[in-house]
Coordinates of C-alpha atoms and ligand atoms in Angstrom, one line a residue:
M1 CA 73.6 81.0 61.6
K2 CA 73.0 84.6 59.6
R3 CA 70.9 85.5 62.2
I4 CA 73.8 84.7 65.0
I5 CA 76.0 86.7 63.2
S6 CA 73.2 89.6 62.7
A7 CA 73.0 89.3 66.4
A8 CA 76.3 89.7 67.5
T9 CA 76.0 92.3 64.5
A10 CA 74.0 94.8 66.2
L11 CA 75.0 93.9 69.7
V12 CA 79.1 95.1 69.0
L13 CA 76.5 98.3 66.7
T14 CA 75.1 99.3 69.5
L15 CA 77.9 98.8 72.0
G16 CA 79.4 100.8 70.0
L17 CA 77.0 103.7 69.6
T18 CA 76.6 103.6 73.7
S19 CA 80.2 104.0 74.4
C20 CA 79.6 106.7 71.4
A21 CA 77.0 108.2 72.9
R22 CA 78.3 108.3 76.7
V23 CA 82.5 109.0 76.2
D24 CA 83.4 112.6 76.5
P25 CA 86.4 112.9 73.7
D26 CA 88.4 114.7 76.5
K27 CA 87.9 111.5 78.5
A28 CA 89.3 109.5 75.6
Q29 CA 92.2 107.5 76.9
E30 CA 95.3 105.3 74.9
S31 CA 98.0 102.6 76.3
V32 CA 100.8 101.1 74.3
Q33 CA 103.4 99.4 75.3
V34 CA 107.0 99.3 74.2
I35 CA 109.5 97.5 74.5
A36 CA 112.5 99.1 73.2
M37 CA 115.7 100.7 75.9
D38 CA 116.6 97.6 77.6
T39 CA 112.9 97.9 79.0
A40 CA 109.5 97.4 79.3
M41 CA 108.1 100.8 79.3
V42 CA 104.2 101.7 79.2
I43 CA 102.2 104.9 78.7
S44 CA 99.5 105.9 78.6
T45 CA 97.4 109.1 77.4
Y46 CA 94.1 110.9 77.8
G47 CA 92.1 113.3 76.0
R48 CA 90.8 113.8 72.2
H49 CA 93.9 113.3 70.5
S50 CA 95.1 109.9 72.6
T51 CA 95.7 107.0 70.2
R52 CA 97.6 109.4 67.8
A53 CA 99.9 110.1 71.0
A54 CA 100.4 107.3 72.6
Y55 CA 101.3 106.4 68.4
A56 CA 103.7 108.9 68.4
S57 CA 105.2 108.3 71.8
E58 CA 105.9 105.0 70.5
D59 CA 107.4 106.1 67.2
C60 CA 109.3 108.2 69.1
I61 CA 111.4 106.0 71.5
R62 CA 111.1 103.7 68.8
A63 CA 113.0 105.8 66.3
L64 CA 115.6 107.4 69.8
E65 CA 116.3 103.8 70.0
D66 CA 117.3 103.5 66.3
V67 CA 120.1 105.7 67.2
L68 CA 120.9 105.4 70.5
S69 CA 121.5 102.0 71.1
R70 CA 124.4 100.4 72.3
T71 CA 122.8 96.3 71.3
R72 CA 122.3 97.7 67.8
E73 CA 125.4 97.3 65.2
D74 CA 123.7 100.0 62.9
S75 CA 122.4 102.9 65.4
A76 CA 124.9 105.8 65.2
V77 CA 126.1 105.2 69.0
S78 CA 126.7 101.4 67.4
C79 CA 129.6 103.6 64.6
L80 CA 130.3 105.7 66.1
N81 CA 132.4 103.4 69.2
E82 CA 133.6 100.9 66.3
A83 CA 134.4 103.8 64.1
G84 CA 135.6 106.2 67.2
T85 CA 134.6 109.0 65.0
L86 CA 131.1 109.8 62.7
E87 CA 130.0 112.3 60.4
L88 CA 126.2 113.2 62.2
G89 CA 123.6 112.6 59.6
E90 CA 119.7 113.8 59.9
L91 CA 119.4 110.5 62.1
G92 CA 122.5 111.1 64.5
E93 CA 121.8 114.2 65.3
E94 CA 119.7 113.5 67.8
L95 CA 123.7 112.8 69.6
I96 CA 124.2 116.0 69.5
P97 CA 121.7 118.0 72.2
L98 CA 122.2 114.3 73.9
L99 CA 126.4 114.5 73.8
N100 CA 126.3 118.2 75.1
A101 CA 124.3 117.5 78.1
A102 CA 126.7 114.2 79.1
E103 CA 128.9 116.5 78.7
R104 CA 127.8 119.1 81.3
Y105 CA 126.3 116.5 83.5
R106 CA 129.4 115.1 84.0
A107 CA 131.4 118.4 84.6
E108 CA 129.0 118.9 87.5
T109 CA 128.9 115.8 88.7
G110 CA 133.0 115.8 88.7
G111 CA 133.0 112.7 86.8
A112 CA 130.1 110.8 88.6
F113 CA 128.4 110.3 85.7
D114 CA 130.4 109.5 82.8
I115 CA 129.3 108.4 79.3
T116 CA 133.2 107.0 78.2
V117 CA 132.7 104.1 81.1
A118 CA 131.5 102.1 78.7
P119 CA 134.5 100.2 78.4
V120 CA 133.9 99.4 81.7
V121 CA 130.2 98.0 81.8
S122 CA 131.1 96.2 78.5
A123 CA 133.8 93.9 80.7
W124 CA 131.8 93.1 83.5
G125 CA 129.0 91.9 80.8
F126 CA 126.6 94.7 81.1
T127 CA 126.2 95.5 77.3
A128 CA 126.0 92.0 75.7
E129 CA 125.0 90.1 80.0
T130 CA 128.1 88.0 79.3
F131 CA 128.2 88.4 83.1
R132 CA 131.6 88.4 84.4
V133 CA 133.6 89.6 87.2
P134 CA 136.8 91.2 85.3
G135 CA 140.4 91.1 87.2
G136 CA 142.1 94.5 88.5
A137 CA 144.6 94.8 86.0
E138 CA 141.9 94.9 83.3
L139 CA 139.9 97.3 85.4
E140 CA 142.7 99.4 85.8
K141 CA 143.6 99.2 82.2
L142 CA 139.9 100.5 80.7
L143 CA 140.1 102.9 83.2
D144 CA 142.5 104.8 81.0
L145 CA 139.6 105.2 78.3
V146 CA 137.6 106.8 80.5
D147 CA 137.4 111.0 80.3
G148 CA 134.3 111.9 79.2
S149 CA 136.2 114.9 78.1
A150 CA 138.2 113.8 75.5
V151 CA 134.7 113.0 73.4
R152 CA 135.0 115.8 71.1
L153 CA 131.7 117.6 68.9
E154 CA 133.0 119.6 65.8
D155 CA 131.3 121.0 63.4
R156 CA 128.4 117.4 63.6
T157 CA 131.8 115.5 63.9
V158 CA 131.6 113.2 66.9
S159 CA 135.0 111.4 67.9
L160 CA 136.4 109.8 70.8
A161 CA 139.9 109.6 72.2
P162 CA 141.7 105.9 70.9
G163 CA 140.0 102.7 72.3
Q164 CA 137.1 104.8 73.7
S165 CA 133.5 104.2 72.8
I166 CA 130.5 106.0 74.9
D167 CA 127.3 104.2 76.4
L168 CA 123.9 106.6 76.8
G169 CA 122.2 104.0 79.4
G170 CA 122.4 106.0 82.1
I171 CA 120.3 109.2 80.5
A172 CA 118.9 108.1 77.2
K173 CA 115.8 107.5 78.9
G174 CA 115.3 110.7 80.8
Y175 CA 115.9 112.2 77.1
A176 CA 113.2 109.9 75.8
A177 CA 111.1 111.0 78.7
D178 CA 112.0 114.8 78.0
R179 CA 110.8 113.8 73.6
L180 CA 107.6 112.5 75.0
T181 CA 106.8 116.1 76.6
D182 CA 107.0 117.7 73.4
V183 CA 104.8 114.9 72.1
F184 CA 102.4 115.5 74.4
R185 CA 102.0 118.7 73.5
E186 CA 102.0 118.6 69.7
N187 CA 98.8 116.8 70.3
E188 CA 97.1 118.9 73.3
V189 CA 97.2 116.0 75.8
P190 CA 96.0 117.3 78.8
R191 CA 97.1 114.4 80.9
A192 CA 98.6 110.9 80.6
L193 CA 101.6 108.8 82.5
A194 CA 104.3 107.3 80.9
T195 CA 106.6 104.1 82.8
L196 CA 109.9 103.9 81.5
G197 CA 112.0 101.5 83.4
G198 CA 113.0 103.5 86.1
N199 CA 111.8 107.0 84.5
V200 CA 108.3 108.1 85.1
L201 CA 107.4 111.2 83.7
T202 CA 103.6 112.9 85.3
W203 CA 101.8 115.1 82.9
G204 CA 98.7 117.0 83.9
D205 CA 96.9 115.7 86.9
R206 CA 94.5 112.2 87.0
P207 CA 91.6 112.1 85.1
D208 CA 89.7 112.9 88.7
G209 CA 92.1 115.7 89.1
T210 CA 94.4 114.6 92.0
P211 CA 98.2 114.0 91.6
W212 CA 99.8 111.0 90.0
R213 CA 100.5 108.1 92.2
V214 CA 104.2 106.7 91.9
G215 CA 105.7 103.6 94.0
V216 CA 109.6 104.4 95.6
K217 CA 110.4 100.5 95.1
D218 CA 112.3 98.8 97.9
P219 CA 115.5 97.5 96.5
A220 CA 115.9 95.0 99.7
R221 CA 112.8 93.4 97.9
P222 CA 113.2 93.5 94.2
D223 CA 111.2 91.1 93.0
D224 CA 108.1 91.9 95.1
Q225 CA 106.2 94.3 92.4
S226 CA 104.1 95.3 95.5
A227 CA 107.0 96.5 97.9
F228 CA 107.4 100.3 98.2
V229 CA 109.1 102.6 101.2
G230 CA 106.7 105.3 100.1
I231 CA 104.6 106.4 97.1
L232 CA 105.1 109.8 95.2
E233 CA 102.1 112.1 95.1
L234 CA 102.9 114.0 92.0
T235 CA 101.6 116.8 89.3
N236 CA 104.4 117.8 85.7
A237 CA 106.8 116.2 87.4
F238 CA 109.4 113.3 86.1
A239 CA 110.7 110.6 89.0
V240 CA 114.2 109.5 88.3
T241 CA 114.8 105.7 90.1
S242 CA 118.6 104.8 89.7
G243 CA 119.7 101.3 92.1
G244 CA 122.1 98.3 92.0
Y245 CA 118.7 96.0 91.9
Q246 CA 117.5 97.4 88.6
R247 CA 120.6 95.3 87.4
Y248 CA 122.6 93.1 88.9
F249 CA 123.9 89.2 88.7
E250 CA 125.6 86.8 91.3
E251 CA 129.0 85.6 91.7
N252 CA 130.3 83.1 94.4
G253 CA 127.8 85.1 97.1
K254 CA 128.4 88.8 95.8
T255 CA 126.1 90.5 93.9
Y256 CA 127.3 92.8 90.9
H257 CA 125.4 95.8 89.8
H258 CA 125.6 97.7 86.7
I259 CA 126.2 101.7 88.5
I260 CA 130.0 101.6 87.8
D261 CA 132.2 104.3 89.9
P262 CA 133.9 105.9 87.5
A263 CA 136.7 106.3 89.7
T264 CA 137.6 102.6 90.3
G265 CA 135.9 100.5 87.8
Y266 CA 133.3 98.5 90.1
P267 CA 129.9 98.8 91.3
A268 CA 129.2 102.0 93.0
D269 CA 129.2 101.0 97.0
N270 CA 128.8 104.0 98.5
G271 CA 125.9 103.4 100.3
L272 CA 122.3 103.6 99.2
T273 CA 120.7 101.5 97.9
S274 CA 119.0 103.7 95.3
V275 CA 118.7 107.5 94.3
T276 CA 115.0 108.9 93.0
V277 CA 115.6 112.2 91.5
V278 CA 112.6 114.4 90.7
A279 CA 111.6 118.0 89.2
A280 CA 109.0 119.6 87.3
A281 CA 107.9 118.3 84.0
D282 CA 106.4 121.7 81.9
T283 CA 109.6 123.3 81.2
G284 CA 109.6 122.7 77.5
E285 CA 113.0 122.3 77.4
I286 CA 114.9 119.9 75.3
P287 CA 116.8 118.4 76.3
G288 CA 115.1 118.9 80.0
N289 CA 114.7 118.2 83.8
G290 CA 113.8 114.6 82.3
T291 CA 117.6 113.8 80.9
M292 CA 119.1 115.9 84.0
C293 CA 117.0 113.6 86.2
D294 CA 118.9 110.4 84.7
A295 CA 122.1 111.7 84.9
Y296 CA 121.3 113.1 88.2
S297 CA 120.4 109.5 89.7
T298 CA 122.8 108.0 88.4
A299 CA 125.2 110.1 89.5
L300 CA 124.3 111.0 92.8
F301 CA 124.3 107.4 93.2
V302 CA 127.9 106.8 92.6
M303 CA 128.2 109.9 95.2
G304 CA 126.7 108.3 98.2
E305 CA 124.5 110.0 100.7
E306 CA 126.9 112.8 101.9
E307 CA 127.8 113.7 98.7
A308 CA 124.3 113.5 97.1
L309 CA 122.9 115.8 99.6
D310 CA 125.9 118.6 99.5
F311 CA 124.9 118.5 96.1
W312 CA 121.6 118.9 96.0
R313 CA 122.0 122.3 98.4
E314 CA 124.0 123.5 95.9
R315 CA 120.6 123.0 93.4
R316 CA 118.0 122.6 95.8
A317 CA 115.7 124.8 93.0
D318 CA 116.2 122.4 90.6
F319 CA 114.9 119.3 92.0
D320 CA 114.3 116.8 95.1
L321 CA 115.5 113.3 96.1
V322 CA 114.7 110.5 98.0
L323 CA 117.3 108.7 99.0
V324 CA 117.2 104.8 100.3
T325 CA 120.5 104.3 102.2
A326 CA 122.2 100.5 102.9
D327 CA 121.7 100.8 106.8
G328 CA 117.8 101.2 106.0
R329 CA 117.1 104.5 105.7
V330 CA 114.9 106.9 103.2
V331 CA 115.8 110.5 103.0
V332 CA 113.6 112.3 101.7
T333 CA 114.4 116.3 101.0
A334 CA 112.4 119.3 101.9
G335 CA 110.9 119.8 98.7
L336 CA 109.3 116.6 98.8
A337 CA 108.0 116.4 102.2
G338 CA 104.5 117.0 101.5
A339 CA 104.9 115.1 98.8
F340 CA 105.9 111.6 100.0
A341 CA 104.1 109.3 102.4
P342 CA 106.3 106.7 103.8
D343 CA 105.4 102.9 103.9
E344 CA 105.3 103.2 107.7
E345 CA 105.3 98.8 107.5
S346 CA 108.3 99.1 104.7
G347 CA 110.9 98.6 107.9
Y348 CA 112.7 101.4 107.3
A349 CA 113.5 104.9 109.2
F350 CA 112.4 107.5 107.5
E351 CA 114.5 111.4 107.3
T352 CA 113.6 114.8 105.7
V353 CA 116.7 117.2 105.4
S354 CA 116.9 120.9 104.4
Ligands
AMP1 P1 120.5 103.9 85.3 O1 119.8 103.5 85.4 O2 119.9 105.5 84.9 O3 121.2 104.2 86.5 O4 122.1 104.1 84.5 C1 122.8 102.8 84.5 C2 123.3 102.6 83.1 O5 124.0 103.4 82.8 C3 124.4 101.7 83.7 O6 123.9 100.7 82.9 C4 125.5 101.4 82.3 O7 124.6 101.3 80.7 C5 125.2 103.4 82.1 N1 126.5 103.7 83.7 C6 127.0 102.5 84.4 N2 127.6 103.6 85.3 C7 127.7 104.7 84.7 C8 128.3 106.0 85.3 N3 128.7 105.8 86.2 N4 127.8 107.2 84.4 C9 126.8 106.8 83.6 N5 126.6 106.2 82.7 C10 126.7 104.3 83.0
MG2 MG1 120.5 107.7 84.9

């Protein structure tokens, strides 16, 4: 028995030594999986501090969720929603940049993105997963509460109008991706790939020097993990997708999804089945383009194709788009022309717009 153990120990040691001798510390790699913000996240980091960076990434996401979650009773957001007002302590401080960003994107998108849509999201059962179709009169009443401009942030105190609540689900993962760029910088991570649900961050390039490959899912085939309308080849970029296929329920043969049009109170139904927003990830700003891409993907899904493309044309230096339409087209904006490889077998018609 003793001999067997020593032989095994020797083998482990040999393997250990062999791997020590072979692995260049700059090529070390670590991955963490985090279940947070209602999604399964995978963060893969590279470089000599890859392990430290991966664990710091997980800590960063968990700390954010403690503040931003709507379903955790003791989160800062839950306390604010419950009391209608919140004095921001050390932890809640994270809410200040996010609330400011949310208000900026609400104003820019003409209210298509609005965190005070929360009571409507809850009425449809998306918060507690108690799905139901609310009546028209109920939605009418709840729509009176949807007005992000009524959220006040003064002297480190946030206040909502009576009856209002906020839902940061449309922006929190993008903000988390922004925060990860900070973690990567602090830990001198040369390359990383973070997949936070529909929010992807490609940091640097792949170990072989080529761009990261990010699939844009086919919204018509949500259960097929390998069904893509095309692949984006990206370096140092955020790619954030919003789509009705990501969260939905069915009742009496109809499908109801989780992105609510604040103008109607119903799931947005403006001809798009998914919106992917792509922007640079190395600007160093927090909140930065991760937050922007997340807010825009939700808002542009609500707007529909024409309004979304007008919005892009006014800001085309800042981001690019892949729109998938309900009538079977994939519309790619000019800046991505060289980075998007369509899947010609997917059955979609492809267009590039400028
Ligand atoms: P996303 O997946 O980023 O498009 O965000 C969708 C989530 O944001 C939903 O699950 C809701 O929690 C919330 N939400 C739904 N509709 C809106 C909206 N119009 N504006 C802001 N947040 C929304
Ligand atoms: Mg979003």
